[in-house]
PDB file of C-alpha atoms in Angstrom:
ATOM      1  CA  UNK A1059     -61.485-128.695 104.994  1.00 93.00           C
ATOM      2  CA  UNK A1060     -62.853-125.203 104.866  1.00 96.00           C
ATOM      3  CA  UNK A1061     -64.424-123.997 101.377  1.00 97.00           C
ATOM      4  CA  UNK A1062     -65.108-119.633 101.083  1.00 97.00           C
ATOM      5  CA  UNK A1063     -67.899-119.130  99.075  1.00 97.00           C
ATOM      6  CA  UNK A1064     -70.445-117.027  97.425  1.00 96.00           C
ATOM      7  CA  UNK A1065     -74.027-118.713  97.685  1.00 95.00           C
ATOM      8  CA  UNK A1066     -74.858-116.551  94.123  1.00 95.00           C
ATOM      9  CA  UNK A1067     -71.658-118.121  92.673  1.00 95.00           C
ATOM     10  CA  UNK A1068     -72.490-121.046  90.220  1.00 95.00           C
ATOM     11  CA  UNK A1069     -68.860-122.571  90.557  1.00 96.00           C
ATOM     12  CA  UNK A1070     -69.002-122.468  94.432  1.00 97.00           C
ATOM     13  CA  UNK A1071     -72.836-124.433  94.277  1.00 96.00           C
ATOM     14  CA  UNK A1072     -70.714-127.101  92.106  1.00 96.00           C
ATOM     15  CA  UNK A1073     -67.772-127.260  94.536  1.00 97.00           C
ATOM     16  CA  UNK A1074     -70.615-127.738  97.160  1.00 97.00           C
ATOM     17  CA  UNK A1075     -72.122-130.151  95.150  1.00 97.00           C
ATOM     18  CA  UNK A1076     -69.538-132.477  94.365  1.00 97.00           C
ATOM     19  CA  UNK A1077     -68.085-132.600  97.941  1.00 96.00           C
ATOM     20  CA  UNK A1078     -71.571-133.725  99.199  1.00 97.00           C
ATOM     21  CA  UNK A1079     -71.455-136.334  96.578  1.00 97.00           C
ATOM     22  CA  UNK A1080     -68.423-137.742  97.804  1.00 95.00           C
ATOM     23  CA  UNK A1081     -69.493-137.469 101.251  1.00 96.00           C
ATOM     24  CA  UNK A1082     -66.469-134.646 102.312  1.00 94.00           C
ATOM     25  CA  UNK A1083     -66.696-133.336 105.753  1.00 94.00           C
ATOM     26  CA  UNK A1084     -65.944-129.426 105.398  1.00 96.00           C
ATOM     27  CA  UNK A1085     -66.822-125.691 106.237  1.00 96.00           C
ATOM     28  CA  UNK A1086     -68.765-123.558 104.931  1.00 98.00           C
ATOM     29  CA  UNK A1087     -66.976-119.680 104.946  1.00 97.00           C
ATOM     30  CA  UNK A1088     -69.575-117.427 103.371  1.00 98.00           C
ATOM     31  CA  UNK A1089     -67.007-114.927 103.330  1.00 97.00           C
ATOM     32  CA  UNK A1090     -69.074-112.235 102.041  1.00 97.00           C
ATOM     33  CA  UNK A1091     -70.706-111.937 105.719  1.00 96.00           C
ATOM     34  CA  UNK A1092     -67.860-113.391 107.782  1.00 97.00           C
ATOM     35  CA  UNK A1093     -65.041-111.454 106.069  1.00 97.00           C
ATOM     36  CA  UNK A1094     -61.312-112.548 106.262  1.00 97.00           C
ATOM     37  CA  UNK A1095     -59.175-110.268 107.986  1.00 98.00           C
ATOM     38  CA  UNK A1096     -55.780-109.367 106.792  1.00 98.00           C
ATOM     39  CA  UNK A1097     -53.937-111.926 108.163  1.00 98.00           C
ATOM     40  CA  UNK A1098     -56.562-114.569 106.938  1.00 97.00           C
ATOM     41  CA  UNK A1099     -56.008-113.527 103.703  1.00 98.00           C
ATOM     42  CA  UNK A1100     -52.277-113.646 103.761  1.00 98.00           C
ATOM     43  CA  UNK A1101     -52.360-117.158 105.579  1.00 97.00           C
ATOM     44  CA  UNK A1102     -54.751-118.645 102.241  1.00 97.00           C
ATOM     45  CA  UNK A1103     -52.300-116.831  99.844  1.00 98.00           C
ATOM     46  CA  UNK A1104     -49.428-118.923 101.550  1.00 97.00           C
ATOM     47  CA  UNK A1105     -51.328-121.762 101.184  1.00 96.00           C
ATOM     48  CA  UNK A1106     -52.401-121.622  97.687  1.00 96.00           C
ATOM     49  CA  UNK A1107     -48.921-120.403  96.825  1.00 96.00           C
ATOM     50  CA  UNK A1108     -50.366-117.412  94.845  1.00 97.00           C
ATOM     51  CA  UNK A1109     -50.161-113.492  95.626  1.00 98.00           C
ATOM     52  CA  UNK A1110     -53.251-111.088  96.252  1.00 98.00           C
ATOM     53  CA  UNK A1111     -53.623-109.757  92.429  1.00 97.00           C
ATOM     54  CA  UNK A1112     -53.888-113.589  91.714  1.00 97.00           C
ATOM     55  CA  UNK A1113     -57.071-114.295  93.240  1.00 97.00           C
ATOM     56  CA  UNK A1114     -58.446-111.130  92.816  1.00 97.00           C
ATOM     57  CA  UNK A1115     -61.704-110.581  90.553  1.00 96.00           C
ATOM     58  CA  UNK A1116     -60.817-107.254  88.555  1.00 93.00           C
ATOM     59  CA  UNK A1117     -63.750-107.076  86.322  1.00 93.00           C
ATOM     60  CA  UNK A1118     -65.842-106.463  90.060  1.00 95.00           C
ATOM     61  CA  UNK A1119     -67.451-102.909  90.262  1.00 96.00           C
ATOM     62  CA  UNK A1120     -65.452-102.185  93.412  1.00 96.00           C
ATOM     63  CA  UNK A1121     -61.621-103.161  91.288  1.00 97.00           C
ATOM     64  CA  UNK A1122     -63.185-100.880  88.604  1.00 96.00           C
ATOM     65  CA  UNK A1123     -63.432 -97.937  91.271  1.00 96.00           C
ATOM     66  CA  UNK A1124     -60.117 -98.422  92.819  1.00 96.00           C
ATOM     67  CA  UNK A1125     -58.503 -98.779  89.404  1.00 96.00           C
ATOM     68  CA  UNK A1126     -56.716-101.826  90.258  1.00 96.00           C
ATOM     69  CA  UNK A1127     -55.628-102.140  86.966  1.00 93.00           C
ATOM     70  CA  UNK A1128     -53.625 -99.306  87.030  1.00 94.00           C
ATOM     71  CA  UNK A1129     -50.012-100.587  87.365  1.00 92.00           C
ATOM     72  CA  UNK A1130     -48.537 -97.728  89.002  1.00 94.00           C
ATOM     73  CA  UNK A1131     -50.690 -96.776  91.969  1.00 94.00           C
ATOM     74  CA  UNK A1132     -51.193-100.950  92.049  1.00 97.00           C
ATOM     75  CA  UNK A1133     -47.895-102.759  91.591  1.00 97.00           C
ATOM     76  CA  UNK A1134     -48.023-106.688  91.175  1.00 97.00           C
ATOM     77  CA  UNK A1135     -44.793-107.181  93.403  1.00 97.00           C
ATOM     78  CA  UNK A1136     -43.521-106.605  97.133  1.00 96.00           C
ATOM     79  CA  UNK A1137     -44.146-103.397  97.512  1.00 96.00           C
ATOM     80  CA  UNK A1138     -47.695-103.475  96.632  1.00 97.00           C
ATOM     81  CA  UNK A1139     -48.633-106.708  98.187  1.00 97.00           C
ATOM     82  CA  UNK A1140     -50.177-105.308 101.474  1.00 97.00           C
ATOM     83  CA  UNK A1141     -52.039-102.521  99.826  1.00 97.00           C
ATOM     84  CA  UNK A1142     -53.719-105.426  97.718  1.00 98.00           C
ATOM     85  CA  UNK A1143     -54.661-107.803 100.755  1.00 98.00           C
ATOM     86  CA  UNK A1144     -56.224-104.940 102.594  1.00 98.00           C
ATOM     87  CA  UNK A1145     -58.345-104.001  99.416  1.00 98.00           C
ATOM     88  CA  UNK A1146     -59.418-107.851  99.638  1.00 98.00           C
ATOM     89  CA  UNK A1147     -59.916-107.288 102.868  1.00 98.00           C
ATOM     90  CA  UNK A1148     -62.069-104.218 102.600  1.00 98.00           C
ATOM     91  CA  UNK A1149     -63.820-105.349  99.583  1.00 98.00           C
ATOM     92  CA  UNK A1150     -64.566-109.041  99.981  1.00 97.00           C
ATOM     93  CA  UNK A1151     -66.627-109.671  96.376  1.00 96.00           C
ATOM     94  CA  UNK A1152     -62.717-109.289  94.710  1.00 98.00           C
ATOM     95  CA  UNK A1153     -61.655-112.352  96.283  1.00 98.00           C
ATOM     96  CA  UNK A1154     -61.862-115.114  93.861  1.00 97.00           C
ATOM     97  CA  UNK A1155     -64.022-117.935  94.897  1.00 96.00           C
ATOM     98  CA  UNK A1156     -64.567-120.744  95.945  1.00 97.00           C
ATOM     99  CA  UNK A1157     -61.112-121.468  97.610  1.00 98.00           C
ATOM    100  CA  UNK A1158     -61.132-124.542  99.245  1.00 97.00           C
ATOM    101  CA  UNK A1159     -58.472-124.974 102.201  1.00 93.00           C
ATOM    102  CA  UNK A1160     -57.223-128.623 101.914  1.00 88.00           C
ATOM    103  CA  UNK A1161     -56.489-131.100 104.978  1.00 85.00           C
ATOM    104  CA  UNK A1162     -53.014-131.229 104.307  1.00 92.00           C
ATOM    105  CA  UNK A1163     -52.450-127.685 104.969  1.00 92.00           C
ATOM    106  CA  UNK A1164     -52.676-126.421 101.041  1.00 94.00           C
ATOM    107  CA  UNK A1165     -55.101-124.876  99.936  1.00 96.00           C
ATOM    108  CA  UNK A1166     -57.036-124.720  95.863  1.00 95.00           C
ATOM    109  CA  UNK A1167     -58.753-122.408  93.745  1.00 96.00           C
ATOM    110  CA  UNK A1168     -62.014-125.051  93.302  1.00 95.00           C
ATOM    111  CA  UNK A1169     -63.320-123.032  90.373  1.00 93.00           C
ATOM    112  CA  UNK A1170     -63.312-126.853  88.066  1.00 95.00           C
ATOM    113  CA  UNK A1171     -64.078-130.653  89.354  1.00 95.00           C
ATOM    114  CA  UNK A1172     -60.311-131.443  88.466  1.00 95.00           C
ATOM    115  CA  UNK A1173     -59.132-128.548  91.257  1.00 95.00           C
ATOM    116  CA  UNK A1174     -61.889-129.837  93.572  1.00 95.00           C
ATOM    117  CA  UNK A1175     -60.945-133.608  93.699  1.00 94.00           C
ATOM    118  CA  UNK A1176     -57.248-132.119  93.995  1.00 92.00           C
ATOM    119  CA  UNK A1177     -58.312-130.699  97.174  1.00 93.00           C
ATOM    120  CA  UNK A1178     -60.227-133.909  98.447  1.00 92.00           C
ATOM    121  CA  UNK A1179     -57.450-136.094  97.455  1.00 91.00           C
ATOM    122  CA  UNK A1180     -54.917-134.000  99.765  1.00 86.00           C
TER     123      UNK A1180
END
């Protein structure tokens, strides 16, 4: 089990927190200073089953300068997907966190206890 965090991040210190409660083996990813690359990106996106826009954080400063709500230059399908992982990839703080890769190969958003214990349970 692998969970990407933010140390400043209040919900990762409670993922963290309940996994050491349990006793969960797992990874730490501070993916701020060990980015993902690309591909990294587009492997935890299969895994959670979710696209780039999905677990990205638009109200950061950097999705404010890149527009990234702007639908046009930004599209939320196919044709925009690869535009979106390499502005995750370039700009790390947009990835949602934590994101907690789970044993079975799936992976979870671990921003609540519930989505936490999913991962642990899989």
């Amino acid at each position: 089990m692998e969970i990407w965090i933010n140390p400043a991040c209040s919900k990762c210190r409670s993922a963290l927190s309940l996994l050491d409660e349990e006793g969960v083996t797992y990874t730490v990813r501070r993916y701020l200073e060990d980015v993902p690359s690309p591909d990294e990106i587009r492997a935890v996106l299969d895994r959670l089953g979710l696209e780039p826009w999905d677990i990205t954080r638009t109200q950061e400063a950097a999705a404010k300068e890149l527009d990234l709500k702007d639908r046009v230059r930004w599209p939320r399908d196919a044709s925009g997907r690869e535009a979106w992982i390499e502005a995750l990839a370039a700009h790390p703080k947009l990835i949602q966190r934590p994101i907690i890769t789970a044993a079975d190969g799936t992976a979870v958003m671990g921003r609540s206890e519930e989505a936490v214990r999913d991962a642990m349970s899989r």
